Amino acid sequence: IRDEESGYDKNLFCIPKHYEEDLERVFIPHGLILDRTERLARDIMQDMGSHHIVALCVLKGGYKFFADLLDHIKALNQNGDKSVPITMDFVRIKSYC
């Protein structure tokens, strides 16, 4: 997304009431994020070949993206020609000290 990108009018989206006054525009629609997440999963599966995948999620902020990404990887794993073993784990990191 370029710096001069104006985004999308918030009236094009279903915005929760408690965010309506705080939100001016939407820069990245949810569908675009889902599409890019699926593409990332495809790239990971292609790059990893038949190697074991070890997925590590940084809690708390990354769990939703992590879950979506792994869902796409699992779907590709089930519907593909080969099955790649996947191990997942979680870490909690203290930041912004």
Short mmCIF file of N, CA and C in Angstrom, two decimals:
data_model
loop_
_atom_site.label_atom_id
_atom_site.label_comp_id
_atom_site.label_asym_id
_atom_site.label_seq_id
_atom_site.Cartn_x
_atom_site.Cartn_y
_atom_site.Cartn_z
N ILE A 1 0.85 -1.18 0.00
CA ILE A 1 0.00 0.00 0.00
C ILE A 1 0.90 1.23 0.00
N ARG A 2 0.67 2.10 -0.93
CA ARG A 2 1.46 3.33 -1.02
C ARG A 2 1.04 4.33 0.04
N ASP A 3 1.95 5.22 0.41
CA ASP A 3 1.65 6.24 1.42
C ASP A 3 0.50 7.13 1.02
N GLU A 4 0.35 7.40 -0.26
CA GLU A 4 -0.71 8.30 -0.71
C GLU A 4 -2.06 7.59 -0.89
N GLU A 5 -2.10 6.31 -0.60
CA GLU A 5 -3.35 5.53 -0.71
C GLU A 5 -4.41 6.12 0.22
N SER A 6 -5.59 6.38 -0.33
CA SER A 6 -6.64 7.00 0.48
C SER A 6 -7.52 5.99 1.20
N GLY A 7 -7.42 4.73 0.84
CA GLY A 7 -8.23 3.71 1.51
C GLY A 7 -9.65 3.67 0.96
N TYR A 8 -10.54 3.05 1.73
CA TYR A 8 -11.92 2.87 1.33
C TYR A 8 -12.83 3.61 2.32
N ASP A 9 -13.94 4.11 1.82
CA ASP A 9 -14.90 4.77 2.68
C ASP A 9 -15.45 3.77 3.69
N LYS A 10 -15.53 4.17 4.93
CA LYS A 10 -15.97 3.25 5.99
C LYS A 10 -17.42 2.82 5.81
N ASN A 11 -18.20 3.57 5.02
CA ASN A 11 -19.60 3.21 4.79
C ASN A 11 -19.76 1.98 3.90
N LEU A 12 -18.68 1.54 3.31
CA LEU A 12 -18.71 0.33 2.48
C LEU A 12 -18.59 -0.95 3.31
N PHE A 13 -18.38 -0.80 4.63
CA PHE A 13 -18.12 -1.94 5.50
C PHE A 13 -19.09 -1.96 6.68
N CYS A 14 -19.23 -3.14 7.27
CA CYS A 14 -20.01 -3.28 8.51
C CYS A 14 -19.03 -3.01 9.65
N ILE A 15 -19.16 -1.85 10.26
CA ILE A 15 -18.27 -1.43 11.33
C ILE A 15 -19.02 -1.56 12.65
N PRO A 16 -18.43 -2.23 13.64
CA PRO A 16 -19.09 -2.31 14.96
C PRO A 16 -19.37 -0.91 15.51
N LYS A 17 -20.51 -0.76 16.14
CA LYS A 17 -20.96 0.55 16.65
C LYS A 17 -19.90 1.23 17.50
N HIS A 18 -19.22 0.46 18.35
CA HIS A 18 -18.25 1.08 19.26
C HIS A 18 -17.00 1.59 18.55
N TYR A 19 -16.84 1.30 17.25
CA TYR A 19 -15.70 1.82 16.49
C TYR A 19 -16.10 2.91 15.49
N GLU A 20 -17.39 3.11 15.26
CA GLU A 20 -17.84 4.02 14.22
C GLU A 20 -17.26 5.42 14.33
N GLU A 21 -17.23 5.98 15.52
CA GLU A 21 -16.74 7.35 15.71
C GLU A 21 -15.21 7.43 15.65
N ASP A 22 -14.53 6.34 15.90
CA ASP A 22 -13.07 6.35 15.94
C ASP A 22 -12.44 6.08 14.58
N LEU A 23 -13.21 5.55 13.66
CA LEU A 23 -12.68 5.11 12.38
C LEU A 23 -13.02 6.12 11.29
N GLU A 24 -12.00 6.51 10.53
CA GLU A 24 -12.22 7.45 9.43
C GLU A 24 -12.32 6.73 8.09
N ARG A 25 -11.39 5.80 7.82
CA ARG A 25 -11.35 5.04 6.58
C ARG A 25 -10.82 3.64 6.85
N VAL A 26 -11.02 2.74 5.89
CA VAL A 26 -10.48 1.38 5.97
C VAL A 26 -9.39 1.28 4.90
N PHE A 27 -8.17 0.96 5.34
CA PHE A 27 -7.05 0.89 4.40
C PHE A 27 -6.87 -0.49 3.80
N ILE A 28 -7.07 -1.54 4.60
CA ILE A 28 -6.90 -2.90 4.10
C ILE A 28 -8.16 -3.70 4.44
N PRO A 29 -8.99 -4.01 3.45
CA PRO A 29 -10.21 -4.79 3.72
C PRO A 29 -9.87 -6.21 4.20
N HIS A 30 -10.74 -6.76 5.01
CA HIS A 30 -10.55 -8.09 5.59
C HIS A 30 -10.35 -9.16 4.50
N GLY A 31 -11.10 -9.07 3.43
CA GLY A 31 -10.97 -10.04 2.34
C GLY A 31 -9.58 -10.04 1.73
N LEU A 32 -8.98 -8.88 1.62
CA LEU A 32 -7.62 -8.78 1.08
C LEU A 32 -6.63 -9.43 2.04
N ILE A 33 -6.82 -9.24 3.33
CA ILE A 33 -5.96 -9.87 4.33
C ILE A 33 -6.08 -11.39 4.24
N LEU A 34 -7.32 -11.89 4.12
CA LEU A 34 -7.53 -13.34 4.00
C LEU A 34 -6.88 -13.89 2.73
N ASP A 35 -7.00 -13.15 1.63
CA ASP A 35 -6.41 -13.59 0.38
C ASP A 35 -4.89 -13.67 0.49
N ARG A 36 -4.28 -12.66 1.08
CA ARG A 36 -2.82 -12.64 1.25
C ARG A 36 -2.36 -13.74 2.21
N THR A 37 -3.17 -14.03 3.24
CA THR A 37 -2.83 -15.10 4.18
C THR A 37 -2.85 -16.44 3.46
N GLU A 38 -3.86 -16.65 2.61
CA GLU A 38 -3.92 -17.90 1.85
C GLU A 38 -2.73 -18.01 0.89
N ARG A 39 -2.36 -16.89 0.27
CA ARG A 39 -1.22 -16.90 -0.64
C ARG A 39 0.07 -17.22 0.11
N LEU A 40 0.21 -16.65 1.32
CA LEU A 40 1.38 -16.94 2.15
C LEU A 40 1.45 -18.43 2.49
N ALA A 41 0.31 -19.03 2.80
CA ALA A 41 0.26 -20.47 3.10
C ALA A 41 0.72 -21.28 1.89
N ARG A 42 0.26 -20.89 0.70
CA ARG A 42 0.69 -21.58 -0.53
C ARG A 42 2.19 -21.45 -0.74
N ASP A 43 2.72 -20.24 -0.51
CA ASP A 43 4.15 -20.02 -0.66
C ASP A 43 4.95 -20.85 0.34
N ILE A 44 4.47 -20.93 1.56
CA ILE A 44 5.15 -21.73 2.59
C ILE A 44 5.18 -23.21 2.18
N MET A 45 4.03 -23.72 1.74
CA MET A 45 3.97 -25.13 1.34
C MET A 45 4.89 -25.39 0.15
N GLN A 46 4.95 -24.47 -0.79
CA GLN A 46 5.81 -24.64 -1.96
C GLN A 46 7.28 -24.57 -1.56
N ASP A 47 7.64 -23.62 -0.72
CA ASP A 47 9.04 -23.44 -0.32
C ASP A 47 9.53 -24.57 0.59
N MET A 48 8.66 -25.09 1.43
CA MET A 48 9.07 -26.12 2.39
C MET A 48 9.18 -27.50 1.75
N GLY A 49 8.53 -27.68 0.61
CA GLY A 49 8.57 -28.99 -0.04
C GLY A 49 7.97 -30.04 0.87
N SER A 50 8.72 -31.07 1.18
CA SER A 50 8.21 -32.13 2.05
C SER A 50 8.84 -32.05 3.44
N HIS A 51 9.48 -30.93 3.76
CA HIS A 51 10.11 -30.76 5.07
C HIS A 51 9.07 -30.53 6.16
N HIS A 52 9.40 -30.95 7.34
CA HIS A 52 8.57 -30.75 8.53
C HIS A 52 8.42 -29.25 8.77
N ILE A 53 7.19 -28.79 9.01
CA ILE A 53 6.94 -27.38 9.30
C ILE A 53 6.80 -27.20 10.80
N VAL A 54 7.58 -26.30 11.37
CA VAL A 54 7.47 -25.94 12.78
C VAL A 54 6.93 -24.52 12.82
N ALA A 55 5.70 -24.36 13.31
CA ALA A 55 5.05 -23.05 13.36
C ALA A 55 5.06 -22.54 14.80
N LEU A 56 5.53 -21.33 14.97
CA LEU A 56 5.64 -20.74 16.30
C LEU A 56 4.84 -19.45 16.33
N CYS A 57 3.88 -19.37 17.25
CA CYS A 57 3.01 -18.21 17.39
C CYS A 57 3.45 -17.36 18.57
N VAL A 58 3.57 -16.06 18.33
CA VAL A 58 3.88 -15.13 19.41
C VAL A 58 2.56 -14.62 19.97
N LEU A 59 2.29 -14.97 21.23
CA LEU A 59 1.06 -14.52 21.88
C LEU A 59 1.24 -13.09 22.35
N LYS A 60 0.30 -12.34 22.46
CA LYS A 60 -1.11 -12.49 22.35
C LYS A 60 -1.60 -12.03 20.99
N GLY A 61 -0.93 -11.05 20.41
CA GLY A 61 -1.42 -10.42 19.21
C GLY A 61 -1.45 -11.27 17.96
N GLY A 62 -0.65 -12.30 17.88
CA GLY A 62 -0.54 -13.05 16.64
C GLY A 62 -1.44 -14.25 16.51
N TYR A 63 -2.24 -14.55 17.52
CA TYR A 63 -2.99 -15.82 17.51
C TYR A 63 -3.99 -15.93 16.38
N LYS A 64 -4.70 -14.85 16.03
CA LYS A 64 -5.73 -14.93 14.99
C LYS A 64 -5.10 -15.15 13.62
N PHE A 65 -4.06 -14.38 13.33
CA PHE A 65 -3.35 -14.56 12.07
C PHE A 65 -2.75 -15.96 12.00
N PHE A 66 -2.14 -16.41 13.10
CA PHE A 66 -1.53 -17.73 13.19
C PHE A 66 -2.58 -18.82 12.90
N ALA A 67 -3.73 -18.71 13.52
CA ALA A 67 -4.79 -19.70 13.32
C ALA A 67 -5.27 -19.70 11.87
N ASP A 68 -5.48 -18.52 11.29
CA ASP A 68 -5.91 -18.44 9.89
C ASP A 68 -4.86 -19.03 8.95
N LEU A 69 -3.60 -18.70 9.19
CA LEU A 69 -2.52 -19.22 8.35
C LEU A 69 -2.44 -20.74 8.44
N LEU A 70 -2.51 -21.27 9.65
CA LEU A 70 -2.44 -22.73 9.81
C LEU A 70 -3.66 -23.43 9.21
N ASP A 71 -4.83 -22.79 9.28
CA ASP A 71 -6.02 -23.36 8.63
C ASP A 71 -5.78 -23.52 7.13
N HIS A 72 -5.20 -22.51 6.51
CA HIS A 72 -4.91 -22.59 5.07
C HIS A 72 -3.85 -23.65 4.79
N ILE A 73 -2.82 -23.72 5.61
CA ILE A 73 -1.77 -24.72 5.43
C ILE A 73 -2.35 -26.13 5.58
N LYS A 74 -3.19 -26.33 6.60
CA LYS A 74 -3.81 -27.64 6.80
C LYS A 74 -4.70 -28.03 5.63
N ALA A 75 -5.45 -27.08 5.08
CA ALA A 75 -6.31 -27.37 3.93
C ALA A 75 -5.46 -27.77 2.73
N LEU A 76 -4.37 -27.07 2.50
CA LEU A 76 -3.48 -27.43 1.41
C LEU A 76 -2.84 -28.79 1.65
N ASN A 77 -2.52 -29.07 2.90
CA ASN A 77 -1.92 -30.34 3.29
C ASN A 77 -2.88 -31.50 3.03
N GLN A 78 -4.15 -31.29 3.32
CA GLN A 78 -5.16 -32.35 3.14
C GLN A 78 -5.52 -32.55 1.68
N ASN A 79 -5.51 -31.47 0.90
CA ASN A 79 -5.96 -31.55 -0.49
C ASN A 79 -4.81 -31.69 -1.48
N GLY A 80 -3.59 -31.74 -0.98
CA GLY A 80 -2.44 -31.84 -1.87
C GLY A 80 -2.01 -33.26 -2.13
N ASP A 81 -0.97 -33.38 -2.93
CA ASP A 81 -0.43 -34.69 -3.29
C ASP A 81 0.37 -35.33 -2.16
N LYS A 82 0.91 -34.49 -1.30
CA LYS A 82 1.74 -35.00 -0.21
C LYS A 82 1.26 -34.41 1.11
N SER A 83 1.60 -35.09 2.18
CA SER A 83 1.25 -34.62 3.52
C SER A 83 2.53 -34.25 4.24
N VAL A 84 2.57 -33.01 4.73
CA VAL A 84 3.75 -32.50 5.42
C VAL A 84 3.45 -32.42 6.91
N PRO A 85 4.32 -33.00 7.75
CA PRO A 85 4.07 -32.91 9.19
C PRO A 85 4.20 -31.47 9.68
N ILE A 86 3.30 -31.09 10.57
CA ILE A 86 3.28 -29.73 11.13
C ILE A 86 3.30 -29.82 12.65
N THR A 87 4.20 -29.09 13.26
CA THR A 87 4.25 -28.95 14.71
C THR A 87 4.03 -27.48 15.02
N MET A 88 3.22 -27.21 16.05
CA MET A 88 3.00 -25.82 16.42
C MET A 88 3.24 -25.62 17.90
N ASP A 89 3.68 -24.42 18.23
CA ASP A 89 3.93 -24.08 19.62
C ASP A 89 3.67 -22.59 19.79
N PHE A 90 3.61 -22.16 21.03
CA PHE A 90 3.28 -20.78 21.37
C PHE A 90 4.32 -20.22 22.33
N VAL A 91 4.67 -18.96 22.15
CA VAL A 91 5.57 -18.29 23.08
C VAL A 91 4.92 -16.97 23.48
N ARG A 92 5.25 -16.55 24.67
CA ARG A 92 4.78 -15.27 25.15
C ARG A 92 6.01 -14.40 25.37
N ILE A 93 6.01 -13.24 24.76
CA ILE A 93 7.18 -12.37 24.83
C ILE A 93 6.78 -11.05 25.48
N LYS A 94 7.62 -10.62 26.39
CA LYS A 94 7.39 -9.33 27.03
C LYS A 94 8.04 -8.26 26.17
N SER A 95 7.24 -7.26 25.80
CA SER A 95 7.78 -6.20 24.94
C SER A 95 7.27 -4.85 25.40
N TYR A 96 7.70 -3.84 24.72
CA TYR A 96 7.31 -2.46 25.02
C TYR A 96 7.61 -2.08 26.46
N CYS A 97 8.79 -2.45 26.92
CA CYS A 97 9.19 -2.12 28.29
C CYS A 97 9.60 -0.66 28.39
#
